[in-house]
mmCIF file with all atom_site columns, C-alpha atoms in Angstrom:
data_model
loop_
_atom_site.group_PDB
_atom_site.id
_atom_site.type_symbol
_atom_site.label_atom_id
_atom_site.label_alt_id
_atom_site.label_comp_id
_atom_site.label_asym_id
_atom_site.label_entity_id
_atom_site.label_seq_id
_atom_site.pdbx_PDB_ins_code
_atom_site.Cartn_x
_atom_site.Cartn_y
_atom_site.Cartn_z
_atom_site.occupancy
_atom_site.B_iso_or_equiv
_atom_site.pdbx_formal_charge
_atom_site.auth_seq_id
_atom_site.auth_comp_id
_atom_site.auth_asym_id
_atom_site.auth_atom_id
_atom_site.pdbx_PDB_model_num
ATOM 1   C CA . UNK M 1 1   ? 12.326  -5.443  -16.044 1.00 61.00 ? 1   UNK M CA 1
ATOM 2   C CA . UNK M 1 2   ? 8.547   -5.369  -15.723 1.00 74.00 ? 2   UNK M CA 1
ATOM 3   C CA . UNK M 1 3   ? 8.288   -5.577  -11.884 1.00 92.00 ? 3   UNK M CA 1
ATOM 4   C CA . UNK M 1 4   ? 4.745   -6.434  -10.960 1.00 95.00 ? 4   UNK M CA 1
ATOM 5   C CA . UNK M 1 5   ? 2.242   -6.766  -13.795 1.00 96.00 ? 5   UNK M CA 1
ATOM 6   C CA . UNK M 1 6   ? -1.534  -7.219  -13.382 1.00 97.00 ? 6   UNK M CA 1
ATOM 7   C CA . UNK M 1 7   ? -4.120  -8.233  -15.920 1.00 97.00 ? 7   UNK M CA 1
ATOM 8   C CA . UNK M 1 8   ? -6.692  -7.319  -16.866 1.00 97.00 ? 8   UNK M CA 1
ATOM 9   C CA . UNK M 1 9   ? -6.385  -3.570  -16.320 1.00 96.00 ? 9   UNK M CA 1
ATOM 10  C CA . UNK M 1 10  ? -10.310 -2.954  -16.454 1.00 96.00 ? 10  UNK M CA 1
ATOM 11  C CA . UNK M 1 11  ? -13.151 -5.344  -16.155 1.00 96.00 ? 11  UNK M CA 1
ATOM 12  C CA . UNK M 1 12  ? -16.896 -4.879  -15.968 1.00 97.00 ? 12  UNK M CA 1
ATOM 13  C CA . UNK M 1 13  ? -18.895 -7.790  -14.394 1.00 96.00 ? 13  UNK M CA 1
ATOM 14  C CA . UNK M 1 14  ? -22.496 -8.565  -13.761 1.00 97.00 ? 14  UNK M CA 1
ATOM 15  C CA . UNK M 1 15  ? -23.546 -9.762  -10.305 1.00 97.00 ? 15  UNK M CA 1
ATOM 16  C CA . UNK M 1 16  ? -22.932 -13.432 -9.982  1.00 96.00 ? 16  UNK M CA 1
ATOM 17  C CA . UNK M 1 17  ? -20.196 -13.771 -12.602 1.00 97.00 ? 17  UNK M CA 1
ATOM 18  C CA . UNK M 1 18  ? -16.806 -15.072 -11.834 1.00 96.00 ? 18  UNK M CA 1
ATOM 19  C CA . UNK M 1 19  ? -13.495 -13.757 -12.817 1.00 96.00 ? 19  UNK M CA 1
ATOM 20  C CA . UNK M 1 20  ? -9.662  -14.089 -11.956 1.00 97.00 ? 20  UNK M CA 1
ATOM 21  C CA . UNK M 1 21  ? -7.157  -11.326 -11.650 1.00 97.00 ? 21  UNK M CA 1
ATOM 22  C CA . UNK M 1 22  ? -3.590  -12.295 -12.571 1.00 97.00 ? 22  UNK M CA 1
ATOM 23  C CA . UNK M 1 23  ? -0.510  -10.971 -10.846 1.00 98.00 ? 23  UNK M CA 1
ATOM 24  C CA . UNK M 1 24  ? 2.999   -11.663 -12.212 1.00 97.00 ? 24  UNK M CA 1
ATOM 25  C CA . UNK M 1 25  ? 6.259   -10.549 -10.555 1.00 96.00 ? 25  UNK M CA 1
ATOM 26  C CA . UNK M 1 26  ? 9.797   -11.025 -12.159 1.00 94.00 ? 26  UNK M CA 1
ATOM 27  C CA . UNK M 1 27  ? 11.615  -9.981  -9.055  1.00 91.00 ? 27  UNK M CA 1
ATOM 28  C CA . UNK M 1 28  ? 11.976  -13.380 -7.404  1.00 91.00 ? 28  UNK M CA 1
ATOM 29  C CA . UNK M 1 29  ? 10.076  -12.006 -4.375  1.00 89.00 ? 29  UNK M CA 1
ATOM 30  C CA . UNK M 1 30  ? 8.867   -14.458 -1.735  1.00 88.00 ? 30  UNK M CA 1
ATOM 31  C CA . UNK M 1 31  ? 5.917   -12.586 -0.493  1.00 89.00 ? 31  UNK M CA 1
ATOM 32  C CA . UNK M 1 32  ? 2.836   -11.527 -2.568  1.00 92.00 ? 32  UNK M CA 1
ATOM 33  C CA . UNK M 1 33  ? -0.209  -9.703  -1.693  1.00 94.00 ? 33  UNK M CA 1
ATOM 34  C CA . UNK M 1 34  ? -3.690  -8.615  -2.868  1.00 97.00 ? 34  UNK M CA 1
ATOM 35  C CA . UNK M 1 35  ? -4.969  -5.233  -1.648  1.00 96.00 ? 35  UNK M CA 1
ATOM 36  C CA . UNK M 1 36  ? -8.351  -3.301  -2.531  1.00 97.00 ? 36  UNK M CA 1
ATOM 37  C CA . UNK M 1 37  ? -8.566  0.334   -2.685  1.00 95.00 ? 37  UNK M CA 1
ATOM 38  C CA . UNK M 1 38  ? -11.901 2.083   -1.896  1.00 93.00 ? 38  UNK M CA 1
ATOM 39  C CA . UNK M 1 39  ? -12.555 5.860   -1.502  1.00 86.00 ? 39  UNK M CA 1
ATOM 40  C CA . UNK M 1 40  ? -11.972 6.969   1.954   1.00 83.00 ? 40  UNK M CA 1
ATOM 41  C CA . UNK M 1 41  ? -10.701 3.549   3.077   1.00 85.00 ? 41  UNK M CA 1
ATOM 42  C CA . UNK M 1 42  ? -7.048  3.383   1.966   1.00 88.00 ? 42  UNK M CA 1
ATOM 43  C CA . UNK M 1 43  ? -5.732  0.043   0.814   1.00 94.00 ? 43  UNK M CA 1
ATOM 44  C CA . UNK M 1 44  ? -6.980  -2.968  2.691   1.00 95.00 ? 44  UNK M CA 1
ATOM 45  C CA . UNK M 1 45  ? -5.373  -6.530  2.466   1.00 94.00 ? 45  UNK M CA 1
ATOM 46  C CA . UNK M 1 46  ? -7.459  -9.248  1.045   1.00 96.00 ? 46  UNK M CA 1
ATOM 47  C CA . UNK M 1 47  ? -4.943  -12.330 1.005   1.00 96.00 ? 47  UNK M CA 1
ATOM 48  C CA . UNK M 1 48  ? -1.414  -12.719 0.926   1.00 93.00 ? 48  UNK M CA 1
ATOM 49  C CA . UNK M 1 49  ? 1.087   -15.441 0.347   1.00 92.00 ? 49  UNK M CA 1
ATOM 50  C CA . UNK M 1 50  ? 4.581   -16.049 1.947   1.00 87.00 ? 50  UNK M CA 1
ATOM 51  C CA . UNK M 1 51  ? 5.642   -18.543 -0.603  1.00 89.00 ? 51  UNK M CA 1
ATOM 52  C CA . UNK M 1 52  ? 4.712   -20.902 -3.485  1.00 92.00 ? 52  UNK M CA 1
ATOM 53  C CA . UNK M 1 53  ? 1.927   -23.074 -2.455  1.00 93.00 ? 53  UNK M CA 1
ATOM 54  C CA . UNK M 1 54  ? 0.955   -21.090 0.477   1.00 92.00 ? 54  UNK M CA 1
ATOM 55  C CA . UNK M 1 55  ? -1.835  -18.466 1.112   1.00 94.00 ? 55  UNK M CA 1
ATOM 56  C CA . UNK M 1 56  ? -3.345  -16.577 3.952   1.00 93.00 ? 56  UNK M CA 1
ATOM 57  C CA . UNK M 1 57  ? -6.251  -14.440 4.785   1.00 94.00 ? 57  UNK M CA 1
ATOM 58  C CA . UNK M 1 58  ? -5.887  -10.724 5.156   1.00 92.00 ? 58  UNK M CA 1
ATOM 59  C CA . UNK M 1 59  ? -8.322  -8.013  6.557   1.00 91.00 ? 59  UNK M CA 1
ATOM 60  C CA . UNK M 1 60  ? -11.160 -8.523  3.988   1.00 95.00 ? 60  UNK M CA 1
ATOM 61  C CA . UNK M 1 61  ? -10.903 -12.016 2.655   1.00 96.00 ? 61  UNK M CA 1
ATOM 62  C CA . UNK M 1 62  ? -14.684 -12.831 2.305   1.00 96.00 ? 62  UNK M CA 1
ATOM 63  C CA . UNK M 1 63  ? -15.835 -13.415 -1.310  1.00 96.00 ? 63  UNK M CA 1
ATOM 64  C CA . UNK M 1 64  ? -12.246 -13.875 -2.704  1.00 97.00 ? 64  UNK M CA 1
ATOM 65  C CA . UNK M 1 65  ? -10.039 -16.913 -3.243  1.00 97.00 ? 65  UNK M CA 1
ATOM 66  C CA . UNK M 1 66  ? -6.496  -16.934 -4.083  1.00 97.00 ? 66  UNK M CA 1
ATOM 67  C CA . UNK M 1 67  ? -3.901  -19.394 -5.460  1.00 97.00 ? 67  UNK M CA 1
ATOM 68  C CA . UNK M 1 68  ? -0.044  -19.342 -5.624  1.00 97.00 ? 68  UNK M CA 1
ATOM 69  C CA . UNK M 1 69  ? 0.928   -22.310 -7.695  1.00 94.00 ? 69  UNK M CA 1
ATOM 70  C CA . UNK M 1 70  ? 4.045   -20.741 -9.096  1.00 95.00 ? 70  UNK M CA 1
ATOM 71  C CA . UNK M 1 71  ? 6.463   -18.423 -7.094  1.00 95.00 ? 71  UNK M CA 1
ATOM 72  C CA . UNK M 1 72  ? 6.026   -15.560 -9.606  1.00 96.00 ? 72  UNK M CA 1
ATOM 73  C CA . UNK M 1 73  ? 2.186   -15.657 -9.982  1.00 97.00 ? 73  UNK M CA 1
ATOM 74  C CA . UNK M 1 74  ? -0.653  -14.761 -7.357  1.00 98.00 ? 74  UNK M CA 1
ATOM 75  C CA . UNK M 1 75  ? -4.037  -15.325 -8.708  1.00 98.00 ? 75  UNK M CA 1
ATOM 76  C CA . UNK M 1 76  ? -7.189  -13.582 -7.112  1.00 98.00 ? 76  UNK M CA 1
ATOM 77  C CA . UNK M 1 77  ? -10.522 -14.999 -7.888  1.00 97.00 ? 77  UNK M CA 1
ATOM 78  C CA . UNK M 1 78  ? -14.061 -13.796 -7.418  1.00 96.00 ? 78  UNK M CA 1
ATOM 79  C CA . UNK M 1 79  ? -16.487 -16.878 -7.689  1.00 91.00 ? 79  UNK M CA 1
ATOM 80  C CA . UNK M 1 80  ? -19.752 -14.781 -7.541  1.00 96.00 ? 80  UNK M CA 1
ATOM 81  C CA . UNK M 1 81  ? -19.186 -11.068 -7.893  1.00 95.00 ? 81  UNK M CA 1
ATOM 82  C CA . UNK M 1 82  ? -21.145 -8.594  -5.972  1.00 96.00 ? 82  UNK M CA 1
ATOM 83  C CA . UNK M 1 83  ? -21.578 -4.902  -6.441  1.00 96.00 ? 83  UNK M CA 1
ATOM 84  C CA . UNK M 1 84  ? -19.671 -4.429  -3.088  1.00 96.00 ? 84  UNK M CA 1
ATOM 85  C CA . UNK M 1 85  ? -16.607 -5.780  -4.748  1.00 97.00 ? 85  UNK M CA 1
ATOM 86  C CA . UNK M 1 86  ? -16.467 -2.780  -7.254  1.00 97.00 ? 86  UNK M CA 1
ATOM 87  C CA . UNK M 1 87  ? -12.937 -1.533  -6.324  1.00 97.00 ? 87  UNK M CA 1
ATOM 88  C CA . UNK M 1 88  ? -9.372  -1.012  -7.587  1.00 97.00 ? 88  UNK M CA 1
ATOM 89  C CA . UNK M 1 89  ? -7.246  -3.950  -6.884  1.00 98.00 ? 89  UNK M CA 1
ATOM 90  C CA . UNK M 1 90  ? -3.680  -3.858  -6.553  1.00 97.00 ? 90  UNK M CA 1
ATOM 91  C CA . UNK M 1 91  ? -1.129  -6.826  -6.304  1.00 97.00 ? 91  UNK M CA 1
ATOM 92  C CA . UNK M 1 92  ? 2.183   -6.243  -4.479  1.00 94.00 ? 92  UNK M CA 1
ATOM 93  C CA . UNK M 1 93  ? 5.257   -8.314  -3.708  1.00 92.00 ? 93  UNK M CA 1
ATOM 94  C CA . UNK M 1 94  ? 8.132   -8.044  -1.457  1.00 88.00 ? 94  UNK M CA 1
ATOM 95  C CA . UNK M 1 95  ? 11.228  -9.785  -0.206  1.00 79.00 ? 95  UNK M CA 1
ATOM 96  C CA . UNK M 1 96  ? 10.847  -11.755 2.961   1.00 69.00 ? 96  UNK M CA 1
ATOM 97  C CA . UNK M 1 97  ? 11.342  -9.754  6.151   1.00 57.00 ? 97  UNK M CA 1
ATOM 98  C CA . UNK M 1 98  ? 14.635  -9.518  7.731   1.00 51.00 ? 98  UNK M CA 1
ATOM 99  C CA . UNK M 1 99  ? 17.782  -7.714  7.024   1.00 43.00 ? 99  UNK M CA 1
ATOM 100 C CA . UNK M 1 100 ? 17.832  -4.341  5.278   1.00 44.00 ? 100 UNK M CA 1
ATOM 101 C CA . UNK M 1 101 ? 14.748  -4.647  3.271   1.00 47.00 ? 101 UNK M CA 1
ATOM 102 C CA . UNK M 1 102 ? 11.726  -4.459  5.562   1.00 57.00 ? 102 UNK M CA 1
ATOM 103 C CA . UNK M 1 103 ? 8.129   -3.795  4.719   1.00 60.00 ? 103 UNK M CA 1
ATOM 104 C CA . UNK M 1 104 ? 8.788   -2.360  1.171   1.00 79.00 ? 104 UNK M CA 1
ATOM 105 C CA . UNK M 1 105 ? 6.181   -3.518  -1.175  1.00 87.00 ? 105 UNK M CA 1
ATOM 106 C CA . UNK M 1 106 ? 6.400   -3.184  -4.858  1.00 91.00 ? 106 UNK M CA 1
ATOM 107 C CA . UNK M 1 107 ? 3.006   -2.634  -6.324  1.00 94.00 ? 107 UNK M CA 1
ATOM 108 C CA . UNK M 1 108 ? 1.389   -3.215  -9.800  1.00 96.00 ? 108 UNK M CA 1
ATOM 109 C CA . UNK M 1 109 ? -0.572  -0.697  -11.533 1.00 96.00 ? 109 UNK M CA 1
ATOM 110 C CA . UNK M 1 110 ? -3.948  -1.645  -10.327 1.00 96.00 ? 110 UNK M CA 1
ATOM 111 C CA . UNK M 1 111 ? -7.019  -3.428  -11.947 1.00 97.00 ? 111 UNK M CA 1
ATOM 112 C CA . UNK M 1 112 ? -10.337 -1.458  -11.890 1.00 97.00 ? 112 UNK M CA 1
ATOM 113 C CA . UNK M 1 113 ? -13.151 -3.966  -11.479 1.00 97.00 ? 113 UNK M CA 1
ATOM 114 C CA . UNK M 1 114 ? -16.922 -2.725  -11.730 1.00 97.00 ? 114 UNK M CA 1
ATOM 115 C CA . UNK M 1 115 ? -19.689 -5.069  -10.664 1.00 97.00 ? 115 UNK M CA 1
ATOM 116 C CA . UNK M 1 116 ? -23.019 -4.128  -12.157 1.00 96.00 ? 116 UNK M CA 1
ATOM 117 C CA . UNK E 2 1   ? -11.751 0.344   13.421  1.00 74.00 ? 1   UNK E CA 1
ATOM 118 C CA . UNK E 2 2   ? -9.113  2.165   11.330  1.00 84.00 ? 2   UNK E CA 1
ATOM 119 C CA . UNK E 2 3   ? -5.770  1.580   13.015  1.00 93.00 ? 3   UNK E CA 1
ATOM 120 C CA . UNK E 2 4   ? -3.922  4.156   10.832  1.00 96.00 ? 4   UNK E CA 1
ATOM 121 C CA . UNK E 2 5   ? -5.638  7.243   10.179  1.00 96.00 ? 5   UNK E CA 1
ATOM 122 C CA . UNK E 2 6   ? -4.768  10.299  7.959   1.00 96.00 ? 6   UNK E CA 1
ATOM 123 C CA . UNK E 2 7   ? -7.258  12.850  9.019   1.00 91.00 ? 7   UNK E CA 1
ATOM 124 C CA . UNK E 2 8   ? -6.570  15.443  6.291   1.00 95.00 ? 8   UNK E CA 1
ATOM 125 C CA . UNK E 2 9   ? -8.100  14.253  3.029   1.00 94.00 ? 9   UNK E CA 1
ATOM 126 C CA . UNK E 2 10  ? -6.177  17.040  1.052   1.00 96.00 ? 10  UNK E CA 1
ATOM 127 C CA . UNK E 2 11  ? -3.455  19.614  1.336   1.00 97.00 ? 11  UNK E CA 1
ATOM 128 C CA . UNK E 2 12  ? -2.670  22.391  -0.793  1.00 98.00 ? 12  UNK E CA 1
ATOM 129 C CA . UNK E 2 13  ? 0.853   24.256  -0.761  1.00 98.00 ? 13  UNK E CA 1
ATOM 130 C CA . UNK E 2 14  ? 2.839   26.669  -2.982  1.00 98.00 ? 14  UNK E CA 1
ATOM 131 C CA . UNK E 2 15  ? 5.851   25.449  -4.901  1.00 97.00 ? 15  UNK E CA 1
ATOM 132 C CA . UNK E 2 16  ? 8.922   25.910  -2.721  1.00 97.00 ? 16  UNK E CA 1
ATOM 133 C CA . UNK E 2 17  ? 7.206   25.879  0.709   1.00 98.00 ? 17  UNK E CA 1
ATOM 134 C CA . UNK E 2 18  ? 7.159   22.943  3.217   1.00 98.00 ? 18  UNK E CA 1
ATOM 135 C CA . UNK E 2 19  ? 4.426   20.292  2.898   1.00 98.00 ? 19  UNK E CA 1
ATOM 136 C CA . UNK E 2 20  ? 3.606   18.499  6.257   1.00 98.00 ? 20  UNK E CA 1
ATOM 137 C CA . UNK E 2 21  ? 1.509   15.231  5.935   1.00 98.00 ? 21  UNK E CA 1
ATOM 138 C CA . UNK E 2 22  ? 0.312   13.739  9.098   1.00 98.00 ? 22  UNK E CA 1
ATOM 139 C CA . UNK E 2 23  ? -0.698  10.216  10.238  1.00 98.00 ? 23  UNK E CA 1
ATOM 140 C CA . UNK E 2 24  ? -2.040  8.785   13.488  1.00 98.00 ? 24  UNK E CA 1
ATOM 141 C CA . UNK E 2 25  ? -2.073  5.076   14.526  1.00 97.00 ? 25  UNK E CA 1
ATOM 142 C CA . UNK E 2 26  ? -3.696  3.288   17.392  1.00 96.00 ? 26  UNK E CA 1
ATOM 143 C CA . UNK E 2 27  ? -2.055  -0.075  17.408  1.00 93.00 ? 27  UNK E CA 1
ATOM 144 C CA . UNK E 2 28  ? 0.991   -0.128  19.945  1.00 92.00 ? 28  UNK E CA 1
ATOM 145 C CA . UNK E 2 29  ? 2.377   -3.216  18.249  1.00 89.00 ? 29  UNK E CA 1
ATOM 146 C CA . UNK E 2 30  ? 3.193   -1.274  15.095  1.00 90.00 ? 30  UNK E CA 1
ATOM 147 C CA . UNK E 2 31  ? 7.027   -0.820  14.940  1.00 87.00 ? 31  UNK E CA 1
ATOM 148 C CA . UNK E 2 32  ? 7.678   0.008   11.257  1.00 88.00 ? 32  UNK E CA 1
ATOM 149 C CA . UNK E 2 33  ? 6.187   2.813   9.243   1.00 92.00 ? 33  UNK E CA 1
ATOM 150 C CA . UNK E 2 34  ? 6.311   3.692   5.768   1.00 92.00 ? 34  UNK E CA 1
ATOM 151 C CA . UNK E 2 35  ? 5.022   6.386   3.332   1.00 95.00 ? 35  UNK E CA 1
ATOM 152 C CA . UNK E 2 36  ? 3.993   5.574   -0.185  1.00 95.00 ? 36  UNK E CA 1
ATOM 153 C CA . UNK E 2 37  ? 3.213   8.035   -2.991  1.00 96.00 ? 37  UNK E CA 1
ATOM 154 C CA . UNK E 2 38  ? 0.534   7.444   -5.686  1.00 95.00 ? 38  UNK E CA 1
ATOM 155 C CA . UNK E 2 39  ? 0.010   9.058   -8.973  1.00 95.00 ? 39  UNK E CA 1
ATOM 156 C CA . UNK E 2 40  ? -3.502  8.510   -10.781 1.00 92.00 ? 40  UNK E CA 1
ATOM 157 C CA . UNK E 2 41  ? -3.639  5.265   -12.739 1.00 89.00 ? 41  UNK E CA 1
ATOM 158 C CA . UNK E 2 42  ? -0.413  4.077   -11.045 1.00 93.00 ? 42  UNK E CA 1
ATOM 159 C CA . UNK E 2 43  ? 0.398   1.844   -8.228  1.00 94.00 ? 43  UNK E CA 1
ATOM 160 C CA . UNK E 2 44  ? 1.689   3.179   -5.013  1.00 94.00 ? 44  UNK E CA 1
ATOM 161 C CA . UNK E 2 45  ? 5.521   3.575   -4.782  1.00 93.00 ? 45  UNK E CA 1
ATOM 162 C CA . UNK E 2 46  ? 7.561   3.507   -1.724  1.00 91.00 ? 46  UNK E CA 1
ATOM 163 C CA . UNK E 2 47  ? 8.779   6.867   -0.551  1.00 94.00 ? 47  UNK E CA 1
ATOM 164 C CA . UNK E 2 48  ? 10.428  6.638   2.950   1.00 93.00 ? 48  UNK E CA 1
ATOM 165 C CA . UNK E 2 49  ? 10.346  4.608   5.987   1.00 91.00 ? 49  UNK E CA 1
ATOM 166 C CA . UNK E 2 50  ? 11.126  4.617   9.731   1.00 92.00 ? 50  UNK E CA 1
ATOM 167 C CA . UNK E 2 51  ? 11.740  2.124   12.429  1.00 89.00 ? 51  UNK E CA 1
ATOM 168 C CA . UNK E 2 52  ? 10.224  2.682   15.835  1.00 90.00 ? 52  UNK E CA 1
ATOM 169 C CA . UNK E 2 53  ? 13.711  2.766   17.361  1.00 91.00 ? 53  UNK E CA 1
ATOM 170 C CA . UNK E 2 54  ? 14.354  6.127   15.489  1.00 94.00 ? 54  UNK E CA 1
ATOM 171 C CA . UNK E 2 55  ? 12.331  9.399   15.701  1.00 96.00 ? 55  UNK E CA 1
ATOM 172 C CA . UNK E 2 56  ? 13.569  10.887  12.451  1.00 97.00 ? 56  UNK E CA 1
ATOM 173 C CA . UNK E 2 57  ? 14.734  9.612   8.910   1.00 96.00 ? 57  UNK E CA 1
ATOM 174 C CA . UNK E 2 58  ? 15.796  11.871  6.278   1.00 97.00 ? 58  UNK E CA 1
ATOM 175 C CA . UNK E 2 59  ? 16.106  11.259  2.416   1.00 95.00 ? 59  UNK E CA 1
ATOM 176 C CA . UNK E 2 60  ? 16.861  14.122  0.311   1.00 97.00 ? 60  UNK E CA 1
ATOM 177 C CA . UNK E 2 61  ? 13.826  16.523  0.453   1.00 97.00 ? 61  UNK E CA 1
ATOM 178 C CA . UNK E 2 62  ? 11.677  13.969  2.537   1.00 98.00 ? 62  UNK E CA 1
ATOM 179 C CA . UNK E 2 63  ? 11.848  13.630  6.067   1.00 98.00 ? 63  UNK E CA 1
ATOM 180 C CA . UNK E 2 64  ? 9.790   11.399  8.406   1.00 98.00 ? 64  UNK E CA 1
ATOM 181 C CA . UNK E 2 65  ? 9.270   12.108  12.031  1.00 98.00 ? 65  UNK E CA 1
ATOM 182 C CA . UNK E 2 66  ? 8.049   9.647   14.542  1.00 97.00 ? 66  UNK E CA 1
ATOM 183 C CA . UNK E 2 67  ? 6.490   10.502  18.110  1.00 97.00 ? 67  UNK E CA 1
ATOM 184 C CA . UNK E 2 68  ? 5.854   7.141   19.729  1.00 96.00 ? 68  UNK E CA 1
ATOM 185 C CA . UNK E 2 69  ? 4.336   8.589   22.777  1.00 96.00 ? 69  UNK E CA 1
ATOM 186 C CA . UNK E 2 70  ? 1.805   10.409  20.700  1.00 97.00 ? 70  UNK E CA 1
ATOM 187 C CA . UNK E 2 71  ? 1.398   7.532   18.263  1.00 97.00 ? 71  UNK E CA 1
ATOM 188 C CA . UNK E 2 72  ? 1.859   10.055  15.484  1.00 98.00 ? 72  UNK E CA 1
ATOM 189 C CA . UNK E 2 73  ? 4.177   10.493  12.449  1.00 97.00 ? 73  UNK E CA 1
ATOM 190 C CA . UNK E 2 74  ? 4.527   13.132  9.797   1.00 98.00 ? 74  UNK E CA 1
ATOM 191 C CA . UNK E 2 75  ? 6.085   13.487  6.423   1.00 98.00 ? 75  UNK E CA 1
ATOM 192 C CA . UNK E 2 76  ? 7.849   16.816  5.727   1.00 98.00 ? 76  UNK E CA 1
ATOM 193 C CA . UNK E 2 77  ? 8.552   17.655  1.965   1.00 98.00 ? 77  UNK E CA 1
ATOM 194 C CA . UNK E 2 78  ? 11.023  20.685  1.611   1.00 97.00 ? 78  UNK E CA 1
ATOM 195 C CA . UNK E 2 79  ? 10.991  22.420  -0.893  1.00 98.00 ? 79  UNK E CA 1
ATOM 196 C CA . UNK E 2 80  ? 7.732   21.104  -2.335  1.00 98.00 ? 80  UNK E CA 1
ATOM 197 C CA . UNK E 2 81  ? 7.573   20.962  -6.158  1.00 97.00 ? 81  UNK E CA 1
ATOM 198 C CA . UNK E 2 82  ? 4.674   20.420  -8.531  1.00 97.00 ? 82  UNK E CA 1
ATOM 199 C CA . UNK E 2 83  ? 5.849   16.853  -9.340  1.00 97.00 ? 83  UNK E CA 1
ATOM 200 C CA . UNK E 2 84  ? 5.188   16.090  -5.686  1.00 97.00 ? 84  UNK E CA 1
ATOM 201 C CA . UNK E 2 85  ? 1.436   16.339  -6.414  1.00 98.00 ? 85  UNK E CA 1
ATOM 202 C CA . UNK E 2 86  ? -0.027  13.068  -5.556  1.00 97.00 ? 86  UNK E CA 1
ATOM 203 C CA . UNK E 2 87  ? -1.778  10.948  -3.093  1.00 96.00 ? 87  UNK E CA 1
ATOM 204 C CA . UNK E 2 88  ? 0.353   10.081  -0.030  1.00 98.00 ? 88  UNK E CA 1
ATOM 205 C CA . UNK E 2 89  ? -0.465  6.855   2.000   1.00 96.00 ? 89  UNK E CA 1
ATOM 206 C CA . UNK E 2 90  ? 0.922   6.333   5.486   1.00 96.00 ? 90  UNK E CA 1
ATOM 207 C CA . UNK E 2 91  ? 1.329   2.622   6.363   1.00 93.00 ? 91  UNK E CA 1
ATOM 208 C CA . UNK E 2 92  ? 2.481   0.644   9.331   1.00 91.00 ? 92  UNK E CA 1
ATOM 209 C CA . UNK E 2 93  ? 3.552   -3.022  10.167  1.00 87.00 ? 93  UNK E CA 1
ATOM 210 C CA . UNK E 2 94  ? 4.160   -5.127  13.197  1.00 83.00 ? 94  UNK E CA 1
ATOM 211 C CA . UNK E 2 95  ? 7.291   -7.243  13.730  1.00 68.00 ? 95  UNK E CA 1
ATOM 212 C CA . UNK E 2 96  ? 9.646   -5.016  11.814  1.00 51.00 ? 96  UNK E CA 1
ATOM 213 C CA . UNK E 2 97  ? 13.050  -6.413  10.595  1.00 49.00 ? 97  UNK E CA 1
ATOM 214 C CA . UNK E 2 98  ? 12.997  -10.222 11.005  1.00 49.00 ? 98  UNK E CA 1
ATOM 215 C CA . UNK E 2 99  ? 9.531   -10.164 12.504  1.00 50.00 ? 99  UNK E CA 1
ATOM 216 C CA . UNK E 2 100 ? 6.539   -12.313 11.704  1.00 53.00 ? 100 UNK E CA 1
ATOM 217 C CA . UNK E 2 101 ? 4.666   -9.665  9.940   1.00 62.00 ? 101 UNK E CA 1
ATOM 218 C CA . UNK E 2 102 ? 5.292   -11.090 6.642   1.00 64.00 ? 102 UNK E CA 1
ATOM 219 C CA . UNK E 2 103 ? 5.442   -7.519  5.083   1.00 71.00 ? 103 UNK E CA 1
ATOM 220 C CA . UNK E 2 104 ? 1.692   -6.942  5.685   1.00 81.00 ? 104 UNK E CA 1
ATOM 221 C CA . UNK E 2 105 ? 0.985   -3.329  5.841   1.00 87.00 ? 105 UNK E CA 1
ATOM 222 C CA . UNK E 2 106 ? -1.926  -1.535  7.297   1.00 91.00 ? 106 UNK E CA 1
ATOM 223 C CA . UNK E 2 107 ? -2.608  1.750   5.346   1.00 94.00 ? 107 UNK E CA 1
ATOM 224 C CA . UNK E 2 108 ? -4.303  5.069   6.217   1.00 96.00 ? 108 UNK E CA 1
ATOM 225 C CA . UNK E 2 109 ? -6.958  6.636   3.877   1.00 95.00 ? 109 UNK E CA 1
ATOM 226 C CA . UNK E 2 110 ? -4.494  8.806   1.993   1.00 96.00 ? 110 UNK E CA 1
ATOM 227 C CA . UNK E 2 111 ? -3.901  12.572  1.606   1.00 97.00 ? 111 UNK E CA 1
ATOM 228 C CA . UNK E 2 112 ? -4.214  14.366  -1.691  1.00 96.00 ? 112 UNK E CA 1
ATOM 229 C CA . UNK E 2 113 ? -1.265  16.708  -1.901  1.00 98.00 ? 113 UNK E CA 1
ATOM 230 C CA . UNK E 2 114 ? -1.458  19.595  -4.457  1.00 98.00 ? 114 UNK E CA 1
ATOM 231 C CA . UNK E 2 115 ? 1.622   21.737  -5.142  1.00 98.00 ? 115 UNK E CA 1
ATOM 232 C CA . UNK E 2 116 ? 0.871   24.947  -6.788  1.00 96.00 ? 116 UNK E CA 1
ATOM 233 C CA . UNK E 2 117 ? 3.497   26.497  -9.270  1.00 93.00 ? 117 UNK E CA 1
#
């Protein structure tokens, strides 16, 4: 059982290049999220999805796009990378809220992106 | 404006002693709080949580205390072990069980805990 898997783990981009981060979960979770972690800032929510075919903006969505075409996958795209997007990106998934399980997110190992 | 704050960037304790990690929040709509632990090169993993209807939740060596009037929570680890050395994140959400937060969490900056043998 792999849990949440992110690819790639590392990537170096030049300013203006585009790329896509892939997140896959095998826990049949409804909700999926993309966070970024920067020094001194904690984790900040970029976009999230509450089900297949749905996406919504989080706290820091500018410069990113997402898609959830399949329930198990959540893609994060950078159309024109900027140095300010140098960060560690974490994907997470969770059960829908309600019942016993509330707020517990399962995270991937992270993807370190450097934009030169 | 940071709604969840961990004002201590780091904490160092001796093995066997108590570790106390603190977290403050400003959003009065938060009603569910969690602690996550993160090792280098790994994703955060869930540690313990507490609902706003409680003031204490215990799980083995880990206890979380919530003071709603002060908008403050703390994580106690007793006894501390070298394997507890990690970054600890406090997180909060609105809406709680059955709410409309869709599991969105607001995280603090993290505290690096080092437990010395």
